[in-house]
Tab-separated table of C-alpha atoms in Angstrom:
chain	number	residue	atom	x	y	z
A	1251	UNK	CA	14.392	79.492	-1.047
A	1252	UNK	CA	10.866	78.108	-2.383
A	1253	UNK	CA	10.995	74.426	-3.521
A	1254	UNK	CA	10.520	73.438	-7.125
A	1255	UNK	CA	9.317	70.426	-8.351
A	1256	UNK	CA	8.996	68.747	-12.485
A	1257	UNK	CA	6.061	68.083	-13.126
A	1258	UNK	CA	6.286	67.136	-16.568
A	1259	UNK	CA	6.555	70.517	-18.797
A	1260	UNK	CA	6.158	72.750	-16.381
A	1261	UNK	CA	7.864	73.458	-12.773
A	1262	UNK	CA	5.652	74.031	-10.294
A	1263	UNK	CA	6.247	76.303	-7.101
A	1264	UNK	CA	4.998	74.275	-4.451
A	1265	UNK	CA	5.414	76.967	-1.626
A	1266	UNK	CA	3.142	79.064	-3.608
A	1267	UNK	CA	1.162	76.461	-5.393
A	1268	UNK	CA	-3.153	76.678	-5.797
A	1269	UNK	CA	-3.289	73.266	-4.167
A	1270	UNK	CA	-2.455	73.152	-0.052
A	1271	UNK	CA	-2.836	70.496	2.266
A	1272	UNK	CA	-5.436	68.818	4.800
A	1273	UNK	CA	-3.739	68.121	7.882
A	1274	UNK	CA	-6.200	68.505	10.811
A	1275	UNK	CA	-8.346	64.941	11.396
A	1276	UNK	CA	-11.621	67.076	12.072
A	1277	UNK	CA	-10.847	68.795	8.048
A	1278	UNK	CA	-10.884	64.925	7.016
A	1279	UNK	CA	-14.014	64.244	8.624
A	1280	UNK	CA	-15.900	67.008	7.442
A	1281	UNK	CA	-14.807	66.101	4.077
A	1282	UNK	CA	-16.523	62.785	4.476
A	1283	UNK	CA	-19.913	63.987	4.635
A	1284	UNK	CA	-19.247	65.648	1.106
A	1285	UNK	CA	-19.619	64.330	-2.357
A	1286	UNK	CA	-18.037	61.219	-3.235
A	1287	UNK	CA	-16.260	59.526	-6.760
A	1288	UNK	CA	-15.087	55.891	-6.924
A	1289	UNK	CA	-12.320	54.979	-9.538
A	1290	UNK	CA	-11.066	51.669	-9.539
A	1291	UNK	CA	-8.120	53.262	-8.550
A	1292	UNK	CA	-8.616	55.879	-5.942
A	1293	UNK	CA	-12.278	57.752	-4.205
A	1294	UNK	CA	-12.965	60.781	-3.806
A	1295	UNK	CA	-14.306	62.623	-1.146
A	1296	UNK	CA	-14.852	66.546	-1.601
A	1297	UNK	CA	-17.386	69.473	-0.447
A	1298	UNK	CA	-17.539	73.135	-0.881
A	1299	UNK	CA	-15.681	75.588	2.276
A	1300	UNK	CA	-18.479	78.637	3.125
A	1301	UNK	CA	-17.368	81.101	5.094
A	1302	UNK	CA	-13.613	80.692	4.893
A	1303	UNK	CA	-10.974	83.071	4.652
A	1304	UNK	CA	-9.207	80.619	3.115
A	1305	UNK	CA	-8.723	79.892	-0.279
A	1306	UNK	CA	-7.637	77.657	-2.760
A	1307	UNK	CA	-8.173	73.730	-2.959
A	1308	UNK	CA	-7.056	71.437	0.066
A	1309	UNK	CA	-6.102	67.997	-1.052
A	1310	UNK	CA	-5.476	65.359	1.925
A	1311	UNK	CA	-4.517	61.512	0.632
A	1312	UNK	CA	-5.214	58.825	3.048
A	1313	UNK	CA	-3.998	55.061	2.336
A	1314	UNK	CA	-5.223	52.598	4.599
A	1315	UNK	CA	-3.022	49.637	6.152
A	1316	UNK	CA	-5.763	47.008	4.135
A	1317	UNK	CA	-3.222	48.848	0.604
A	1318	UNK	CA	-0.246	46.686	1.341
A	1319	UNK	CA	2.678	47.313	3.523
A	1320	UNK	CA	4.202	50.367	4.659
A	1321	UNK	CA	6.588	50.412	1.628
A	1322	UNK	CA	4.042	50.498	-0.530
A	1323	UNK	CA	1.653	52.638	1.093
A	1324	UNK	CA	4.752	55.164	1.487
A	1325	UNK	CA	4.744	54.751	-2.851
A	1326	UNK	CA	1.051	55.047	-3.239
A	1327	UNK	CA	1.316	58.661	-1.406
A	1328	UNK	CA	4.019	59.858	-3.162
A	1329	UNK	CA	2.643	58.881	-6.183
A	1330	UNK	CA	-0.498	60.550	-5.089
A	1331	UNK	CA	1.157	63.493	-4.362
A	1332	UNK	CA	3.434	63.670	-7.777
A	1333	UNK	CA	-0.518	63.164	-9.130
A	1334	UNK	CA	-1.166	66.640	-7.548
A	1335	UNK	CA	1.139	68.426	-8.123
A	1336	UNK	CA	1.174	67.471	-12.025
A	1337	UNK	CA	-2.570	68.515	-12.095
A	1338	UNK	CA	-2.379	71.718	-10.182
A	1339	UNK	CA	-2.415	74.267	-13.582
A	1340	UNK	CA	-6.331	72.382	-14.371
A	1341	UNK	CA	-7.990	72.058	-11.097
A	1342	UNK	CA	-10.599	74.611	-10.559
A	1343	UNK	CA	-9.641	77.715	-8.252
A	1344	UNK	CA	-12.265	77.113	-5.696
A	1345	UNK	CA	-12.213	77.214	-2.331
A	1346	UNK	CA	-12.815	73.475	-1.758
A	1347	UNK	CA	-11.301	70.728	0.317
A	1348	UNK	CA	-11.268	66.856	-1.505
A	1349	UNK	CA	-9.662	63.355	0.291
A	1350	UNK	CA	-8.152	61.143	-2.140
A	1351	UNK	CA	-8.732	57.398	-0.313
A	1352	UNK	CA	-5.789	55.699	-2.561
A	1353	UNK	CA	-6.628	51.364	-3.866
A	1354	UNK	CA	-4.753	49.002	-4.321
A	1355	UNK	CA	-4.587	49.654	-8.406
A	1356	UNK	CA	-3.396	53.052	-7.952
A	1357	UNK	CA	0.445	51.077	-7.176
A	1358	UNK	CA	1.206	49.992	-10.100
A	1359	UNK	CA	-1.094	52.125	-12.837
A	1360	UNK	CA	-0.039	54.867	-15.748
A	1361	UNK	CA	0.302	58.185	-14.220
A	1362	UNK	CA	-1.287	59.693	-16.568
A	1363	UNK	CA	-4.496	57.444	-15.956
A	1364	UNK	CA	-4.058	59.141	-12.265
A	1365	UNK	CA	-3.775	62.165	-13.180
A	1366	UNK	CA	-7.476	62.193	-15.329
A	1367	UNK	CA	-8.462	60.556	-12.005
A	1368	UNK	CA	-7.837	63.499	-10.312
A	1369	UNK	CA	-9.341	66.110	-12.740
A	1370	UNK	CA	-12.260	63.994	-12.904
A	1371	UNK	CA	-12.826	63.512	-9.427
A	1372	UNK	CA	-11.944	67.078	-8.383
A	1373	UNK	CA	-14.758	68.294	-11.329
A	1374	UNK	CA	-17.343	65.662	-9.916
A	1375	UNK	CA	-17.348	66.555	-5.701
A	1376	UNK	CA	-17.048	70.639	-5.866
A	1377	UNK	CA	-19.705	71.007	-8.185
A	1378	UNK	CA	-22.083	73.941	-6.317
A	1379	UNK	CA	-25.026	72.219	-4.910
A	1380	UNK	CA	-28.051	72.655	-7.068
A	1381	UNK	CA	-31.064	74.257	-5.202
A	1382	UNK	CA	-33.188	71.223	-5.585
A	1383	UNK	CA	-32.874	68.188	-3.356
A	1384	UNK	CA	-32.900	65.517	-6.520
A	1385	UNK	CA	-29.328	64.677	-6.204
A	1386	UNK	CA	-28.958	63.343	-2.656
A	1387	UNK	CA	-30.370	60.565	-1.106
A	1388	UNK	CA	-33.325	60.382	0.471
A	1389	UNK	CA	-33.227	59.339	4.436
A	1390	UNK	CA	-33.499	56.739	6.102
A	1391	UNK	CA	-37.023	56.506	7.031
A	1392	UNK	CA	-38.590	58.715	3.879
A	1393	UNK	CA	-37.677	56.414	1.409
A	1394	UNK	CA	-40.195	53.698	0.646
A	1395	UNK	CA	-39.366	50.397	2.335
A	1396	UNK	CA	-37.857	47.639	0.016
A	1397	UNK	CA	-40.508	44.973	1.653
A	1398	UNK	CA	-43.638	47.036	0.163
A	1399	UNK	CA	-44.377	48.616	3.213
A	1400	UNK	CA	-44.526	52.982	3.020
A	1401	UNK	CA	-41.634	53.817	4.867
A	1402	UNK	CA	-39.049	51.846	7.045
A	1403	UNK	CA	-40.296	51.722	10.206
A	1404	UNK	CA	-42.408	49.994	12.223
A	1405	UNK	CA	-45.858	49.369	12.691
A	1406	UNK	CA	-47.951	51.498	15.565
A	1407	UNK	CA	-48.128	49.983	18.471
A	1408	UNK	CA	-52.016	48.512	18.792
A	1409	UNK	CA	-51.875	47.709	14.603
A	1410	UNK	CA	-49.694	45.300	12.665
A	1411	UNK	CA	-49.991	45.277	9.030
A	1412	UNK	CA	-53.292	43.697	8.405
A	1413	UNK	CA	-54.974	46.458	10.499
A	1414	UNK	CA	-56.218	47.189	13.495
A	1415	UNK	CA	-58.358	43.948	14.916
A	1416	UNK	CA	-55.991	41.508	13.349
A	1417	UNK	CA	-56.023	37.330	13.972
A	1418	UNK	CA	-52.510	37.901	14.449
A	1419	UNK	CA	-52.931	40.048	17.290
A	1420	UNK	CA	-55.704	38.659	18.711
A	1421	UNK	CA	-53.696	35.191	18.552
A	1422	UNK	CA	-51.402	36.752	20.649
A	1423	UNK	CA	-54.328	38.116	23.423
A	1424	UNK	CA	-55.811	34.678	23.744
A	1425	UNK	CA	-51.959	33.275	24.516
A	1426	UNK	CA	-52.768	29.947	26.733
A	1427	UNK	CA	-48.861	30.625	27.321
A	1428	UNK	CA	-49.812	33.713	29.738
A	1429	UNK	CA	-51.190	33.341	32.658
A	1430	UNK	CA	-55.029	34.742	33.060
A	1431	UNK	CA	-53.754	37.557	34.900
A	1432	UNK	CA	-51.372	39.214	33.823
A	1433	UNK	CA	-53.694	39.085	30.018
A	1434	UNK	CA	-53.926	42.292	28.261
A	1435	UNK	CA	-57.655	43.097	28.392
A	1436	UNK	CA	-59.351	42.534	25.168
A	1437	UNK	CA	-60.902	44.880	22.889
A	1438	UNK	CA	-64.485	44.604	21.723
A	1439	UNK	CA	-65.120	42.833	18.409
């Protein structure tokens, strides 16, 4: 009854395997917000599931049209499915979701290298979150600007990079291109 697959030295029954498939778009989108691990052959995105009754690892596969024609994409997906089956005995039994985004070198890469990449990727993306925020990149606006300012934000209205009363602002206020009736009022100097 159960579907069995020969994965090298071990035969794995897919109906009772610890690894399930991601099938819903919402699950793929949720995983995209998790950790990432990149190799030449694939990118793995993953995150631990919290507060769900689902146990075990779930894996989704993505092969974009940039990788090649339909027959090549299908072959890559078949190879990745076999890689997941072969790596299953050594994968952690965590409640986690992982999406593998294949690249073109997956098509001709040695099978053992793909299995090794998957094991490293699963370990990297399923690390439990640490208590501090040191592993995360700062959000835009929190980090110092590359231009030398304090942040990536614009200066407050009425000020400029040189401070209030800057020559640049005065030149803009006294611009002859604006008719006198709509020029902003002058500030005392």
